[in-house]
């Protein structure tokens, strides 16, 4: 490449050279400039051909709710938990009718009824609105005994430091998109319509890597730098087979799933100061490519029995990869977490971590035993603290003209 | 459909005509509403729309606060947020159409309509 570096190329190259050492300045600048130029060409090709990604929509109606096996997971999310105000079953049904109608329109890129914001609604960027039911919804509908025990009352774990401000809730709104603007608009309109029926208990915003920043199917990184979710199903078909309640489930729950959401605070200052060897030993994986320390690629199964040249196990039995991995099909979960970063506090320390979001048909056989193992001996517990916890049934999807949660609310008319 | 504790309210929305010929909505009825009129607002005054709402072929007709709307009168009860009322529209081509109206507490553009009851 003989082209003269542009001002922009030099600026970007300067950063790269700083990492590589001053000696590499000229080469790094030219190389970065070339990469930048290729990227611009790609952008232009995209603009000329395909529709902008903002116009992509996810179907609202169907046997399952969207936003669970929607892959790749969108780049932005907000989770809002609501507490129902005093009222009757009929009030809840009216609220669900509004939420259902709003969600269907918003996901299609249209303003909700009685709103007139086509500019804000028109770029949904794969917007999904997913509704979850806590025990309060089951009770209000008069079917409290149907609420899974694990949703009504999550067992306590030894390492929990749960705060009420991040925990619990009667109703969950999970709103995801590849762009934070449609997430903001959808949450605002949904909450405006439901606040007559419910108050906001907590609200948590999460982010992942930008869509397209790495090749399709690449596991995103969390704020500790790990690839997070390497054991996940890799196709929508596999994810569907894993998360949805099947024919062995009660009729009202078939096609639904359960979300466990944990707010996991990370002590990133302390993590930064651990050497690379110690970090990889704790995770049980190489930070670079996410491969288990026992070899293979990111998706290889970690082998706890593998020994190194010294005869000692390669993997620490307390490493996260060993403990977090499912030990039976019933322990499998679809991890769909998002990073959170509230910015540095007044003391300059980061206030950041992971909104761990996992879907499974039965949290009592999946999340609970895995978390019990992790709470007992996960090496990462030194740097992670669970400060929030909530669980919700994600009822099955609905057809046009139906209201979400119909399978539950019509059980007893 | 605007929520109300009173006996009447307005229904707003967009009527879409996918057919190749103009269609006129000539009337509307509902089991839970005593009377439904089609209104227009002209010179700030609301009055029945003579001839009904014309939806052009392949086009749409917008019903909005301060403009054309269905006026639901003699309601059998209050309209609360999330309440649903099924309307049957009578069309000029001899067919009818079903519309489901949902109660909403707010409506974009309603401020002038609401702030000036004399309209």
Coordinates of C-alpha atoms in Angstrom, one line a residue:
Chain A
X1 CA 0.0 0.0 0.0
X2 CA 1.7 3.2 -1.1
X3 CA -1.1 5.6 -0.5
X4 CA -0.4 8.5 1.8
X5 CA -1.9 8.2 5.2
X6 CA -4.7 10.6 5.8
X7 CA -5.1 12.7 8.9
X8 CA -7.7 10.2 10.2
X9 CA -5.4 7.3 9.4
X10 CA -2.6 8.8 11.3
X11 CA -4.8 9.5 14.3
X12 CA -6.0 5.9 14.5
X13 CA -2.5 4.6 13.6
X14 CA -1.0 6.7 16.4
X15 CA -3.0 4.7 18.9
X16 CA -2.0 1.4 17.4
X17 CA 1.6 2.5 17.3
X18 CA 1.4 3.4 21.0
X19 CA 0.5 -0.2 21.8
X20 CA 3.1 -1.7 19.5
X21 CA 5.9 0.7 20.4
X22 CA 7.2 3.9 18.8
X23 CA 9.4 2.1 16.3
X24 CA 6.3 0.8 14.5
X25 CA 4.8 4.2 13.9
X26 CA 5.0 4.5 10.1
X27 CA 4.0 1.0 9.3
X28 CA 1.2 0.9 11.8
X29 CA -0.2 4.1 10.4
X30 CA -0.2 2.9 6.9
X31 CA -1.7 -0.5 7.8
X32 CA -4.5 1.0 9.8
X33 CA -5.3 3.5 7.1
X34 CA -5.7 0.6 4.6
X35 CA -8.0 -1.2 7.0
X36 CA -10.0 1.9 7.5
X37 CA -10.3 2.3 3.8
X38 CA -11.6 -1.2 3.3
X39 CA -14.2 -0.7 6.0
X40 CA -15.4 2.5 4.2
X41 CA -15.7 0.5 1.0
X42 CA -17.8 -2.1 2.9
X43 CA -20.0 0.6 4.3
X44 CA -20.6 2.0 0.9
X45 CA -21.4 -1.4 -0.6
X46 CA -23.9 -2.0 2.2
X47 CA -25.5 1.4 1.7
X48 CA -25.8 0.9 -2.0
X49 CA -27.3 -2.6 -1.8
X50 CA -29.1 -4.0 1.3
X51 CA -31.7 -2.2 3.3
X52 CA -30.3 -0.4 6.4
X53 CA -30.3 -2.7 9.3
X54 CA -32.5 -0.3 11.3
X55 CA -35.5 -1.5 9.2
X56 CA -35.1 -5.1 10.3
X57 CA -38.1 -6.4 12.3
X58 CA -38.6 -9.4 14.4
X59 CA -42.1 -11.0 14.3
X60 CA -44.2 -10.4 17.4
X61 CA -46.9 -13.0 16.9
X62 CA -46.1 -16.7 17.1
X63 CA -46.0 -19.7 19.4
X64 CA -43.1 -18.2 21.4
X65 CA -42.3 -14.7 22.5
X66 CA -39.5 -13.0 20.7
X67 CA -36.3 -11.8 22.4
X68 CA -35.4 -15.2 23.7
X69 CA -34.1 -17.2 20.8
X70 CA -33.7 -14.1 18.7
X71 CA -30.1 -14.6 17.5
X72 CA -27.6 -13.1 17.6
X73 CA -28.9 -11.4 20.8
X74 CA -29.4 -7.7 20.0
X75 CA -26.8 -5.2 21.1
X76 CA -28.9 -3.3 23.6
X77 CA -31.4 -4.1 26.3
X78 CA -33.4 -2.7 29.1
X79 CA -35.1 -4.8 31.7
X80 CA -37.9 -3.1 33.6
X81 CA -39.6 -4.8 36.6
X82 CA -43.1 -3.6 37.6
X83 CA -45.1 -4.0 40.7
X84 CA -48.8 -4.2 40.2
X85 CA -50.9 -1.6 41.9
X86 CA -53.9 -2.7 44.0
X87 CA -56.6 -3.9 41.6
X88 CA -58.4 -6.9 40.3
X89 CA -57.9 -9.5 37.7
X90 CA -59.7 -7.4 35.1
X91 CA -57.2 -4.5 35.6
X92 CA -54.3 -6.9 34.9
X93 CA -56.0 -8.2 31.7
X94 CA -56.5 -4.6 30.5
X95 CA -52.8 -3.9 31.2
X96 CA -51.7 -7.0 29.3
X97 CA -54.0 -6.0 26.4
X98 CA -52.3 -2.6 26.1
X99 CA -48.8 -4.1 26.4
X100 CA -49.6 -6.8 23.8
X101 CA -51.0 -4.2 21.3
X102 CA -48.1 -1.8 21.9
X103 CA -45.5 -4.5 21.6
X104 CA -46.9 -5.8 18.3
X105 CA -46.9 -2.3 16.8
X106 CA -43.5 -1.2 18.1
X107 CA -41.8 -4.4 16.9
X108 CA -43.3 -3.8 13.5
X109 CA -41.8 -0.3 13.4
X110 CA -45.1 1.5 14.1
X111 CA -46.2 3.9 16.8
X112 CA -48.4 2.5 19.5
X113 CA -52.1 3.4 19.2
X114 CA -52.7 7.0 20.1
X115 CA -49.0 7.9 19.6
X116 CA -47.8 9.7 16.5
X117 CA -44.1 9.2 16.4
X118 CA -43.4 7.5 13.1
X119 CA -39.8 8.8 13.1
X120 CA -39.0 7.2 16.4
X121 CA -40.9 4.0 15.8
X122 CA -39.8 3.5 12.2
X123 CA -36.3 2.3 12.8
X124 CA -36.8 -0.7 15.1
X125 CA -33.4 -2.4 14.5
X126 CA -34.7 -5.9 15.5
X127 CA -36.7 -4.5 18.4
X128 CA -38.2 -7.2 20.7
X129 CA -40.5 -6.7 23.6
X130 CA -40.7 -9.8 25.9
X131 CA -43.1 -10.0 28.8
X132 CA -42.4 -12.0 32.0
X133 CA -44.7 -12.9 34.9
X134 CA -43.6 -13.0 38.5
X135 CA -45.6 -14.6 41.2
X136 CA -47.7 -11.5 41.6
X137 CA -49.3 -12.0 38.2
X138 CA -50.2 -15.6 38.9
X139 CA -51.8 -14.5 42.3
X140 CA -53.7 -11.7 40.6
X141 CA -55.1 -14.0 38.0
X142 CA -56.2 -16.4 40.7
X143 CA -53.8 -19.2 39.7
X144 CA -51.1 -18.7 42.3
X145 CA -50.6 -22.4 42.7
X146 CA -49.4 -22.6 39.0
X147 CA -46.4 -20.3 39.7
X148 CA -43.2 -22.4 39.8
X149 CA -41.8 -22.4 43.3
X150 CA -38.4 -21.3 42.0
X151 CA -40.0 -18.2 40.4
X152 CA -42.0 -17.3 43.5
X153 CA -39.0 -17.7 45.8
X154 CA -35.4 -18.2 44.4
X155 CA -33.3 -20.2 46.9
X156 CA -30.6 -18.2 48.6
X157 CA -27.0 -18.8 47.6
X158 CA -24.1 -18.5 50.0
X159 CA -22.4 -15.7 48.1
X160 CA -25.5 -13.6 47.6
X161 CA -25.4 -9.9 48.6
X162 CA -28.8 -9.1 47.1
X163 CA -30.2 -5.6 47.2
X164 CA -34.0 -5.0 47.1
X165 CA -33.5 -2.2 44.5
X166 CA -32.3 -4.8 41.9
X167 CA -34.5 -7.7 42.9
X168 CA -38.0 -9.1 42.5
X169 CA -41.0 -7.7 40.6
X170 CA -44.5 -8.8 39.5
X171 CA -44.1 -8.1 35.7
X172 CA -41.0 -7.9 33.5
X173 CA -40.6 -5.9 30.4
X174 CA -37.5 -7.0 28.5
X175 CA -36.8 -4.7 25.5
X176 CA -33.9 -5.4 23.2
X177 CA -32.7 -3.9 19.9
X178 CA -29.5 -3.3 18.0
X179 CA -29.8 0.4 18.6
X180 CA -30.4 2.1 22.0
X181 CA -32.8 4.6 20.5
X182 CA -35.7 2.2 19.7
X183 CA -35.1 0.6 23.1
X184 CA -35.6 4.0 24.8
X185 CA -38.7 4.8 22.7
X186 CA -40.3 1.4 23.3
X187 CA -39.7 1.4 27.0
X188 CA -41.0 5.0 27.3
X189 CA -44.2 4.2 25.5
X190 CA -44.8 0.9 27.2
X191 CA -44.2 2.3 30.7
X192 CA -46.4 5.3 29.9
X193 CA -49.3 2.9 29.1
X194 CA -48.7 0.5 32.1
X195 CA -48.0 3.0 34.9
X196 CA -51.7 3.4 35.6
X197 CA -51.6 -0.3 36.6
X198 CA -48.1 -0.7 38.0
X199 CA -45.2 1.1 39.4
X200 CA -41.6 0.7 38.3
X201 CA -39.7 -1.4 40.8
X202 CA -36.3 -1.3 39.1
X203 CA -34.9 -0.7 35.6
X204 CA -31.6 -1.9 34.4
X205 CA -29.8 -1.1 31.1
X206 CA -27.4 -3.5 29.4
X207 CA -25.2 -3.5 26.3
X208 CA -23.3 -6.1 24.3
X209 CA -20.9 -5.6 21.4
X210 CA -22.2 -3.8 18.4
X211 CA -23.9 -6.0 15.9
X212 CA -21.5 -6.9 13.1
X213 CA -18.4 -5.9 15.1
X214 CA -17.3 -9.5 14.9
X215 CA -18.4 -12.3 12.5
X216 CA -21.9 -13.7 13.0
X217 CA -22.0 -16.2 15.8
X218 CA -19.0 -14.9 17.7
X219 CA -19.6 -15.1 21.4
X220 CA -19.6 -11.6 22.9
X221 CA -17.2 -10.6 25.6
X222 CA -18.1 -9.4 29.0
X223 CA -16.4 -6.6 30.9
X224 CA -13.8 -9.0 32.4
X225 CA -12.7 -9.7 28.8
X226 CA -14.0 -13.3 28.7
X227 CA -16.1 -14.7 25.9
X228 CA -19.3 -15.2 27.8
X229 CA -21.7 -17.9 26.7
X230 CA -19.4 -20.3 24.9
X231 CA -21.6 -23.3 26.0
X232 CA -24.7 -21.7 24.4
X233 CA -26.7 -23.4 21.6
X234 CA -25.3 -21.9 18.4
X235 CA -28.4 -22.0 16.1
X236 CA -32.0 -20.8 16.6
X237 CA -33.1 -24.4 16.2
X238 CA -30.9 -25.7 19.0
X239 CA -31.9 -22.8 21.2
X240 CA -35.6 -23.5 20.5
X241 CA -35.1 -27.2 21.5
X242 CA -33.4 -26.1 24.7
X243 CA -35.5 -23.2 26.1
X244 CA -39.2 -23.8 25.4
X245 CA -41.4 -25.8 27.7
X246 CA -42.6 -28.9 25.8
X247 CA -45.5 -31.3 25.8
X248 CA -44.6 -32.6 29.3
X249 CA -45.3 -29.1 30.7
X250 CA -48.8 -27.9 31.8
X251 CA -50.9 -26.7 28.9
X252 CA -50.6 -23.0 29.8
X253 CA -46.8 -23.1 29.9
X254 CA -46.1 -25.0 26.7
X255 CA -44.1 -22.8 24.4
X256 CA -43.0 -20.6 27.3
X257 CA -39.8 -20.5 29.3
X258 CA -38.4 -19.0 32.5
X259 CA -35.9 -16.1 32.8
X260 CA -33.5 -15.8 35.7
X261 CA -31.9 -12.4 35.8
X262 CA -29.0 -11.8 38.1
X263 CA -27.2 -8.5 38.5
X264 CA -23.6 -9.5 39.0
X265 CA -21.3 -6.7 40.1
X266 CA -17.7 -7.0 39.0
X267 CA -14.7 -5.7 41.0
X268 CA -12.9 -4.8 37.8
X269 CA -10.1 -2.9 39.5
X270 CA -9.0 -6.0 41.4
X271 CA -9.5 -8.1 38.3
X272 CA -7.3 -5.8 36.2
X273 CA -4.5 -6.3 38.8
X274 CA -4.5 -10.1 38.6
X275 CA -1.9 -11.4 36.2
X276 CA -3.0 -13.0 33.0
X277 CA -2.1 -16.4 34.2
X278 CA -4.2 -16.1 37.2
X279 CA -7.2 -14.7 35.3
X280 CA -7.1 -17.6 32.8
X281 CA -6.7 -20.2 35.5
X282 CA -9.8 -18.7 37.3
X283 CA -11.8 -18.7 34.1
X284 CA -10.5 -22.0 32.9
X285 CA -10.2 -20.6 29.4
X286 CA -7.8 -18.6 27.4
X287 CA -8.9 -15.0 27.4
X288 CA -7.9 -14.4 23.8
X289 CA -10.0 -17.0 22.0
X290 CA -12.1 -18.5 24.8
X291 CA -10.7 -22.0 24.3
X292 CA -10.6 -24.2 27.4
X293 CA -7.1 -24.5 28.9
X294 CA -7.3 -28.2 28.0
X295 CA -7.2 -27.4 24.3
X296 CA -9.4 -27.3 21.2
X297 CA -11.3 -24.2 20.1
X298 CA -13.8 -22.1 22.1
X299 CA -16.5 -24.7 21.7
X300 CA -14.4 -27.7 22.9
X301 CA -15.6 -29.3 26.1
X302 CA -13.3 -28.5 29.0
X303 CA -11.7 -31.7 30.3
X304 CA -11.3 -31.5 34.1
X305 CA -9.3 -34.7 34.2
X306 CA -6.7 -33.6 31.7
X307 CA -3.2 -33.4 33.3
X308 CA -0.3 -31.3 32.4
X309 CA 3.4 -32.4 32.0
X310 CA 3.8 -32.1 35.8
X311 CA 0.9 -34.5 36.3
X312 CA -1.3 -31.9 37.9
X313 CA -4.7 -31.1 36.4
X314 CA -4.6 -28.4 33.8
X315 CA -7.9 -27.0 35.0
X316 CA -8.5 -25.7 38.5
X317 CA -11.5 -27.7 39.8
X318 CA -12.8 -24.3 41.0
X319 CA -12.4 -22.6 37.6
X320 CA -15.6 -21.0 36.2
X321 CA -15.6 -23.1 33.0
X322 CA -15.6 -26.4 35.0
X323 CA -18.3 -25.4 37.4
X324 CA -20.6 -23.4 35.1
X325 CA -20.9 -26.1 32.5
X326 CA -24.0 -28.2 32.6
X327 CA -23.6 -31.7 34.0
X328 CA -26.9 -33.0 32.6
X329 CA -29.3 -31.9 29.9
X330 CA -31.6 -30.6 32.6
X331 CA -28.9 -28.1 33.6
X332 CA -28.7 -26.4 30.2
X333 CA -29.6 -22.8 29.9
X334 CA -29.6 -20.2 27.1
X335 CA -27.4 -17.4 28.4
X336 CA -28.4 -14.1 27.0
X337 CA -26.7 -11.6 29.3
X338 CA -25.8 -8.0 28.8
X339 CA -23.0 -5.9 30.4
X340 CA -23.9 -3.0 32.5
X341 CA -21.8 0.1 33.3
X342 CA -23.1 2.9 35.4
X343 CA -19.9 4.8 35.0
X344 CA -17.3 5.4 37.7
X345 CA -18.5 6.4 41.1
X346 CA -17.4 9.5 43.0
X347 CA -14.3 7.5 44.2
X348 CA -13.4 6.7 40.7
X349 CA -14.1 3.0 41.0
X350 CA -16.1 1.3 38.2
X351 CA -19.7 0.5 38.9
X352 CA -20.1 -2.2 36.3
X353 CA -20.8 -5.9 35.8
X354 CA -23.1 -8.3 34.1
X355 CA -26.9 -8.6 33.8
X356 CA -26.8 -12.4 33.7
X357 CA -30.0 -13.5 31.9
X358 CA -30.6 -17.2 31.4
X359 CA -33.6 -18.9 29.9
X360 CA -34.6 -22.5 30.6
X361 CA -37.8 -24.5 30.9
X362 CA -37.2 -25.2 34.6
X363 CA -34.9 -22.9 36.6
X364 CA -35.1 -25.4 39.6
X365 CA -33.2 -28.0 37.5
X366 CA -30.9 -25.6 35.6
X367 CA -30.0 -22.3 37.1
X368 CA -30.3 -23.4 40.7
X369 CA -27.9 -26.4 40.8
X370 CA -25.4 -24.6 38.6
X371 CA -25.4 -21.5 40.8
X372 CA -25.2 -23.6 43.9
X373 CA -21.9 -25.1 42.5
X374 CA -20.6 -21.6 41.6
X375 CA -21.6 -20.1 45.0
X376 CA -19.7 -22.9 46.7
X377 CA -16.4 -22.7 44.9
X378 CA -16.2 -20.6 41.7
X379 CA -12.8 -19.0 41.5
X380 CA -14.4 -15.9 40.0
X381 CA -16.3 -15.2 43.2
X382 CA -13.3 -13.2 44.3
X383 CA -14.2 -10.6 41.8
X384 CA -18.0 -11.0 41.3
X385 CA -20.9 -10.4 43.6
X386 CA -24.6 -11.1 42.9
X387 CA -26.4 -7.9 44.0
X388 CA -29.7 -8.5 42.2
X389 CA -32.0 -11.4 41.5
X390 CA -35.4 -11.8 39.8
X391 CA -37.1 -14.7 38.0
X392 CA -40.1 -14.6 35.7
X393 CA -42.1 -17.0 33.7
X394 CA -42.1 -16.0 30.0
X395 CA -45.5 -17.1 28.9
X396 CA -45.9 -18.5 25.4
X397 CA -46.5 -16.1 22.4
X398 CA -49.8 -15.2 21.0
X399 CA -51.6 -14.9 17.7
X400 CA -53.0 -11.7 16.2
X401 CA -56.1 -10.6 18.2
X402 CA -54.9 -12.5 21.3
X403 CA -53.5 -11.1 24.5
X404 CA -50.2 -12.3 26.0
X405 CA -50.7 -14.5 28.9
X406 CA -54.0 -15.7 27.6
X407 CA -53.2 -19.3 28.2
X408 CA -52.9 -18.5 31.9
X409 CA -55.6 -15.9 32.3
X410 CA -58.3 -18.0 30.5
X411 CA -57.7 -21.1 32.6
X412 CA -60.2 -19.7 35.0
X413 CA -62.6 -17.4 33.2
Chain B
X1 CA -60.3 5.2 21.7
X2 CA -60.0 7.8 24.4
X3 CA -60.8 6.7 28.0
X4 CA -63.8 8.4 29.6
X5 CA -66.0 8.3 32.6
X6 CA -68.7 9.9 30.6
X7 CA -71.2 8.6 28.1
X8 CA -69.3 9.4 24.9
X9 CA -65.8 9.2 23.5
X10 CA -63.9 9.3 20.2
X11 CA -62.3 6.5 18.2
X12 CA -59.2 7.4 16.2
X13 CA -56.9 5.5 13.9
X14 CA -56.2 4.8 10.3
X15 CA -58.7 3.1 7.9
X16 CA -56.9 1.2 5.2
X17 CA -58.4 0.2 1.9
X18 CA -56.4 -2.5 0.1
X19 CA -59.0 -2.8 -2.7
X20 CA -58.8 -1.3 -6.2
X21 CA -61.9 0.9 -5.7
X22 CA -62.9 3.7 -3.4
X23 CA -64.8 2.5 -0.3
X24 CA -67.1 4.7 1.8
X25 CA -67.8 3.9 5.5
X26 CA -71.4 4.6 5.7
X27 CA -72.1 3.6 9.3
X28 CA -70.8 1.9 12.4
X29 CA -72.4 -0.1 15.2
X30 CA -71.4 -2.0 18.4
X31 CA -73.2 -4.1 20.9
X32 CA -71.9 -2.1 23.8
X33 CA -72.5 1.4 22.4
X34 CA -76.0 2.9 22.0
X35 CA -75.1 5.0 19.0
X36 CA -72.1 5.7 16.8
X37 CA -71.8 8.8 14.6
X38 CA -69.2 9.7 12.1
X39 CA -67.9 13.2 12.8
X40 CA -65.7 15.8 11.1
X41 CA -64.3 19.0 12.6
X42 CA -64.8 22.0 10.4
X43 CA -63.8 25.5 11.5
X44 CA -63.2 24.2 14.9
X45 CA -66.8 22.8 15.1
X46 CA -67.6 19.1 15.3
X47 CA -70.5 17.9 13.2
X48 CA -71.7 14.7 11.5
X49 CA -69.8 13.9 8.4
X50 CA -72.2 13.9 5.5
X51 CA -71.8 10.8 3.3
X52 CA -69.4 9.1 5.6
X53 CA -65.6 8.5 5.4
X54 CA -64.2 7.9 1.9
X55 CA -61.2 5.7 1.8
X56 CA -59.5 6.0 -1.6
X57 CA -58.6 2.8 -3.6
X58 CA -55.3 1.4 -2.2
X59 CA -55.1 4.3 0.2
X60 CA -56.0 5.3 3.8
X61 CA -58.1 7.7 5.7
X62 CA -56.8 9.0 9.0
X63 CA -59.1 9.5 12.0
X64 CA -57.5 11.9 14.5
X65 CA -58.3 14.3 17.3
X66 CA -59.3 17.5 15.7
X67 CA -60.3 15.8 12.5
X68 CA -62.6 12.9 11.4
X69 CA -63.5 10.4 14.0
X70 CA -66.1 8.0 15.2
X71 CA -68.1 9.4 18.0
X72 CA -69.3 6.7 20.4
X73 CA -72.5 7.9 22.2
X74 CA -74.7 6.4 24.9
X75 CA -71.9 4.1 26.2
X76 CA -73.0 1.4 28.5
X77 CA -70.2 2.2 30.9
X78 CA -66.9 4.0 31.3
X79 CA -64.1 3.3 28.9
X80 CA -60.9 2.5 30.8
X81 CA -57.4 2.1 29.5
X82 CA -57.1 -1.4 27.9
X83 CA -60.9 -1.8 27.5
X84 CA -61.8 -3.2 24.1
X85 CA -64.9 -2.5 22.0
X86 CA -65.6 -4.3 18.8
X87 CA -67.1 -2.1 16.0
X88 CA -68.7 -3.3 12.8
X89 CA -68.3 -0.8 10.0
X90 CA -70.9 -0.8 7.1
X91 CA -69.2 -0.2 3.8
X92 CA -70.6 1.3 0.5
X93 CA -69.6 -1.9 -1.4
X94 CA -72.2 -3.9 0.5
X95 CA -69.7 -5.6 2.8
X96 CA -68.8 -4.8 6.4
X97 CA -65.5 -4.7 8.4
X98 CA -64.7 -5.5 12.0
X99 CA -62.6 -3.1 14.0
X100 CA -61.3 -3.5 17.5
X101 CA -60.9 -0.3 19.5
X102 CA -58.7 -0.2 22.6
X103 CA -59.0 2.4 25.3
X104 CA -56.0 4.6 25.7
X105 CA -55.4 7.3 28.3
X106 CA -53.6 9.6 25.9
X107 CA -53.7 10.6 22.3
X108 CA -51.2 12.5 20.3
X109 CA -52.7 15.7 19.0
X110 CA -55.5 15.7 21.5
X111 CA -54.4 18.8 23.4
X112 CA -56.3 21.3 21.3
X113 CA -59.3 18.9 21.1
X114 CA -59.3 18.5 24.9
X115 CA -58.4 22.0 25.9
X116 CA -61.2 23.6 23.9
X117 CA -64.4 21.8 24.8
X118 CA -66.3 24.3 22.6
X119 CA -64.8 22.8 19.5

